[in-house]
CSV table of C-alpha atoms in Angstrom, one decimal:
chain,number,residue,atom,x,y,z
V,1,UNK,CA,134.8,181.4,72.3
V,2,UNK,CA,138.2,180.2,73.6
V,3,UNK,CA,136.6,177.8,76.0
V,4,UNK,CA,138.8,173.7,76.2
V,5,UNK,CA,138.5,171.4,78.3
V,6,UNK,CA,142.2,171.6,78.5
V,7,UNK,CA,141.8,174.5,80.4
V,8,UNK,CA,140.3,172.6,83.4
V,9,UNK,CA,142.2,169.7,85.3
V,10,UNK,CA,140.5,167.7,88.1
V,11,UNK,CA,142.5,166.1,90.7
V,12,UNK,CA,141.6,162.5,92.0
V,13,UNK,CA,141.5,162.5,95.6
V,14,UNK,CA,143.4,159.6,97.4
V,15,UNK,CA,141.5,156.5,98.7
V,16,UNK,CA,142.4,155.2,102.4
V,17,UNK,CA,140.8,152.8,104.0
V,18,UNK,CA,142.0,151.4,107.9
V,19,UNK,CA,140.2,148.7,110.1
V,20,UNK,CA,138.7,150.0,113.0
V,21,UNK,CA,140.1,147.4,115.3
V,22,UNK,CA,143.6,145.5,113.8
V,23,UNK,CA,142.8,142.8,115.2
V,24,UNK,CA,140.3,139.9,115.7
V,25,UNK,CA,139.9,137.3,118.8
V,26,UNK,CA,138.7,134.1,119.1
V,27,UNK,CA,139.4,133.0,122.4
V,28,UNK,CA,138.6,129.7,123.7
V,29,UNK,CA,136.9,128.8,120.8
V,30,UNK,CA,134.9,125.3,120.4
V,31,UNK,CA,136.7,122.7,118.3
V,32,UNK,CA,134.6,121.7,115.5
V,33,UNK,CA,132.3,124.0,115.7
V,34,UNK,CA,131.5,127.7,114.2
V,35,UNK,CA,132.8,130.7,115.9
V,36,UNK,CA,132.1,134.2,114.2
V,37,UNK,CA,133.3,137.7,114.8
V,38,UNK,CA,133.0,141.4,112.8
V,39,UNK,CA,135.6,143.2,111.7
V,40,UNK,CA,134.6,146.7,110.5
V,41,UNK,CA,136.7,148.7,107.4
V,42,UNK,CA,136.4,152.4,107.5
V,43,UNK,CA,137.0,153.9,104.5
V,44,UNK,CA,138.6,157.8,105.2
V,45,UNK,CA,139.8,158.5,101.9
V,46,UNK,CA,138.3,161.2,99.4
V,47,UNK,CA,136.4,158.2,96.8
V,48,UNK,CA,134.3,154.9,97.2
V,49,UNK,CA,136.5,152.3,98.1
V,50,UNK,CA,136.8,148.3,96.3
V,51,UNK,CA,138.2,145.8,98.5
V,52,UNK,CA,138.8,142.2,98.2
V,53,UNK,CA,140.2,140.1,100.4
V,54,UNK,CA,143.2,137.6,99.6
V,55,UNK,CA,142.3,134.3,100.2
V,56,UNK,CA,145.7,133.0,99.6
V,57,UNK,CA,147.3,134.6,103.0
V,58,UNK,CA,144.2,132.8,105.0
V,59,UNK,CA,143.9,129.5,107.4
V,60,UNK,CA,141.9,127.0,106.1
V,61,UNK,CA,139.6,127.4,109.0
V,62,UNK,CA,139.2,131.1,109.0
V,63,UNK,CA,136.2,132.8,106.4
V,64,UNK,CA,135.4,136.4,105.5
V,65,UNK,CA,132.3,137.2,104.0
V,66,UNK,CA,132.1,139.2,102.1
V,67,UNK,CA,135.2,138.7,99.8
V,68,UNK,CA,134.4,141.6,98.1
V,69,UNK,CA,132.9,144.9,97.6
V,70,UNK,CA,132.7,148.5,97.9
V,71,UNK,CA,132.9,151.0,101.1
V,72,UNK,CA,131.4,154.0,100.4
V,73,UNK,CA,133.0,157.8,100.9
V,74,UNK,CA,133.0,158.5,104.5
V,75,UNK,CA,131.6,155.3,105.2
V,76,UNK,CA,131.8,151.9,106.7
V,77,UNK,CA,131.6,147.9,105.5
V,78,UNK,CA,131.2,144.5,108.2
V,79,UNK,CA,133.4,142.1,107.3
V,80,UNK,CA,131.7,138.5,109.0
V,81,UNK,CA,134.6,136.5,110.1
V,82,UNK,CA,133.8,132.7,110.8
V,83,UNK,CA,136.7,130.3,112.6
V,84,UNK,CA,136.0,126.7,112.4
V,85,UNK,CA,138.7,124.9,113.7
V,86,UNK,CA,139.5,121.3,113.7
V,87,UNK,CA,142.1,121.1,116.2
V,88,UNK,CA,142.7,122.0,120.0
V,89,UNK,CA,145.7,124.7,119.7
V,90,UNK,CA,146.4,128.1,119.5
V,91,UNK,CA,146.4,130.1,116.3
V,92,UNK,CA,147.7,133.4,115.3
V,93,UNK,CA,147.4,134.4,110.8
V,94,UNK,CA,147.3,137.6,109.2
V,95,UNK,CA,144.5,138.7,106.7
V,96,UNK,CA,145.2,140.7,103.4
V,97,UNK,CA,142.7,142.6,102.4
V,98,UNK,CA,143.3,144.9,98.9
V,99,UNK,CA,142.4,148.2,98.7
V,100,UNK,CA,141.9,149.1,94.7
V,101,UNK,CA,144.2,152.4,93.7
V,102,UNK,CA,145.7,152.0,97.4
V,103,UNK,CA,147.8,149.6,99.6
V,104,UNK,CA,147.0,146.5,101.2
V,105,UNK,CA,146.0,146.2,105.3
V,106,UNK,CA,146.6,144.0,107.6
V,107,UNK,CA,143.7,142.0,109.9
V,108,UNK,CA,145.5,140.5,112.4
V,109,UNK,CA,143.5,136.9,114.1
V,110,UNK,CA,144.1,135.1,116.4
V,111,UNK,CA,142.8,132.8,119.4
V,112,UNK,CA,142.6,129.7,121.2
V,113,UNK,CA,140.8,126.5,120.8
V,114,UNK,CA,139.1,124.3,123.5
V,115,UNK,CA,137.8,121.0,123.7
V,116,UNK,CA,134.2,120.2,125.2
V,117,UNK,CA,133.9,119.0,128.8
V,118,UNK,CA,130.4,117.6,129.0
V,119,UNK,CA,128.7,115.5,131.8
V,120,UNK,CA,125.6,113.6,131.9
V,121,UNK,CA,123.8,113.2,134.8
V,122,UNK,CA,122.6,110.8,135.5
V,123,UNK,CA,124.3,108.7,133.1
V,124,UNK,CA,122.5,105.2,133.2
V,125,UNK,CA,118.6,105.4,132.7
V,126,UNK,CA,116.5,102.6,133.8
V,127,UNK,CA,113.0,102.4,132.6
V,128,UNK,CA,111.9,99.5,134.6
V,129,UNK,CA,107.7,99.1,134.9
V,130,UNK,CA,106.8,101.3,132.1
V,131,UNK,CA,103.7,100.3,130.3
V,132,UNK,CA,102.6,99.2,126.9
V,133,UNK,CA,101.1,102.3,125.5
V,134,UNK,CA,102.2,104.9,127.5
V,135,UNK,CA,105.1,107.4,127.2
V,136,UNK,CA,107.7,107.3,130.7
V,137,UNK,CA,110.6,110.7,130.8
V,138,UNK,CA,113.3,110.4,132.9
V,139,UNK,CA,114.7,113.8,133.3
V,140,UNK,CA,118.8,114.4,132.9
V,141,UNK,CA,121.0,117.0,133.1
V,142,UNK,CA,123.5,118.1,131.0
V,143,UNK,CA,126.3,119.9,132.8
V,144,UNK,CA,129.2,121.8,130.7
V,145,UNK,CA,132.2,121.9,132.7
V,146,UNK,CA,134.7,123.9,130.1
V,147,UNK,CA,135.5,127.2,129.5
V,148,UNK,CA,133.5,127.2,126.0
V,149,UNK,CA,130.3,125.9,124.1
V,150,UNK,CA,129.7,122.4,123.5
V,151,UNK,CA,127.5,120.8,121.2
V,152,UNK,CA,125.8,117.2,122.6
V,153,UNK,CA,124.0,115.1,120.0
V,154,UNK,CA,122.1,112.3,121.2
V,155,UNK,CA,122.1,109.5,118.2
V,156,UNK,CA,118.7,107.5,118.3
V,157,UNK,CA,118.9,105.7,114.9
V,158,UNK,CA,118.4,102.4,116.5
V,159,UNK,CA,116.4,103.0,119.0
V,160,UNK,CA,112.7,104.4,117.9
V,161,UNK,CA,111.1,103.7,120.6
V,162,UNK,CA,113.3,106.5,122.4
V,163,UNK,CA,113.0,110.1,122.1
V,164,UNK,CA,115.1,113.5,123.5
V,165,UNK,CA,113.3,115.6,125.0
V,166,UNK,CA,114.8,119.7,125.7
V,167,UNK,CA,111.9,121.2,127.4
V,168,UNK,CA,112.5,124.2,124.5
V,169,UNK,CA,115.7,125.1,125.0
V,170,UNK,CA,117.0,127.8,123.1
V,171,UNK,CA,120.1,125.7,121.8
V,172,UNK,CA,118.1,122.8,120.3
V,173,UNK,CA,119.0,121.8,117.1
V,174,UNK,CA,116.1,120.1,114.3
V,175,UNK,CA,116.6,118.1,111.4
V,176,UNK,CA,113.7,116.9,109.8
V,177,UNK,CA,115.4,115.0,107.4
V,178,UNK,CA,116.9,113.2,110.3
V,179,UNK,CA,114.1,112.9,113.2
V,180,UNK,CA,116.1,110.1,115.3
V,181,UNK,CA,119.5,112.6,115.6
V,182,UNK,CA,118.7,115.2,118.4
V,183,UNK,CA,121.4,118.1,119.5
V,184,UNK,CA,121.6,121.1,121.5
V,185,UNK,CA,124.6,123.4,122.3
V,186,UNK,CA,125.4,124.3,125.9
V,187,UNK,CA,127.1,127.4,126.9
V,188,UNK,CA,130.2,127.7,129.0
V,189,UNK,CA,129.7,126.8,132.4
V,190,UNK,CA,126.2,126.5,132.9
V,191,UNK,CA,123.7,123.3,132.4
V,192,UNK,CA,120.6,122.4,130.4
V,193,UNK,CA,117.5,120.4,131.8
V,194,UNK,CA,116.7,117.6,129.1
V,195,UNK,CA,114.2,114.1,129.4
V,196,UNK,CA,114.7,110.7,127.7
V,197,UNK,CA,111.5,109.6,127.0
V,198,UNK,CA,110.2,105.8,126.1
V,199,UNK,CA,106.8,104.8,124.2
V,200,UNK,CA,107.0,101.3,124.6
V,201,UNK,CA,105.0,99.2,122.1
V,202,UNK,CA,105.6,95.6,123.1
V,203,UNK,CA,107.1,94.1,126.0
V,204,UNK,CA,110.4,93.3,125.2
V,205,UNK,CA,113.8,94.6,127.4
V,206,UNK,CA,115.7,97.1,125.8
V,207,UNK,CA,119.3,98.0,125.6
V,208,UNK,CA,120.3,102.0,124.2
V,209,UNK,CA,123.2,103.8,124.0
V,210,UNK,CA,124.1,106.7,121.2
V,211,UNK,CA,125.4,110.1,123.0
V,212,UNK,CA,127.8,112.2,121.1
V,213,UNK,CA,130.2,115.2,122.7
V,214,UNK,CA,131.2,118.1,120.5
């Protein structure tokens, strides 16, 4: 008959949450293109976790998806970290990610950023004696010579009677909304076999050019 609820307290347990590395790298990473990395928060506290990262404290270039969002008791959440950077250097910035009812951590990232070192061989194609009619490939290779991925685009705009061809290679890029722009990324160090082919409709002596490095 005496029963309260003031005679029962409950105590809040505390809420800590750590990354499981500190820190991120993106070493030799492609200028201009996209570069992504995980960073995992572990959440050893006593309650579900919110988090939200502070986009203020971030490089222009760097992303974290997602911004937001809860780690479960005991649990774990993968933070998707892009770096897109527009500039050949070294970088080195701090991430500040919120913890709700708790403190703020620290993501440190950092890396490096190379340029592309493509060759084309051979570089001069010559389609003498091809037919009216009928489709000539001249095979190439692309050779990447740096120490990270390049992205080659080959632009055919004004030239329709040209074509790229990749023989399938896993790095080919399509566009249908664009059918005369081909590219394909190359890994560090290693080379792609690709064709140039030509569908001549007329005679006529023709004159293209249109290759792109990234």
């Amino acid at each position: 008959d005496n029963f309260s609820l003031s005679s029962f307290y409950y105590q809040v347990g505390h809420t800590k949450v750590t990354f499981l590395e500190p820190r991120i790298l993106f070493s030799n990473s492609p200028q201009g293109l996209t570069t992504w990395r995980k960073a995992i928060l572990h959440n050893i506290g006593q309650n579900h976790a919110y988090f939200k990262v502070c986009d203020q404290s971030l490089l222009p270039t760097i992303n974290i998806v997602p911004s937001e969002g809860i780690i479960p008791f005991g649990g774990i959440t993968v933070l998707n970290i892009s770096s897109t950077p527009t500039v050949a250097e070294k970088f080195d910035t701090r991430a500040k990610v919120a913890i709700h009812h708790a403190n703020v951590i620290d993501l440190r990232i950092g890396g490096s950023v190379e340029i592309a070192d493509v060759e084309i061989l051979p570089n001069v194609f010559n389609f003498s004696g091809t037919y009216v009619g009928t489709t000539e490939v001249i095979p190439f290779l692309i050779k990447n010579k740096g120490v990270t991925r390049a992205k080659v685009e080959f632009n055919l705009k004004d030239f329709p009677l040209f074509a790229m061809d990749f023989k399938g290679n896993a790095g080919e890029f399509k566009n249908t909304d664009v059918p005369y722009m081909y590219a394909i990324e190359v890994e560090e160090s290693t080379s792609v076999e690709c064709g140039i082919t030509f569908s001549p409709i007329e005679v006529s002596s023709v004159f293209c050019y249109g290759v792109e490095y990234k």
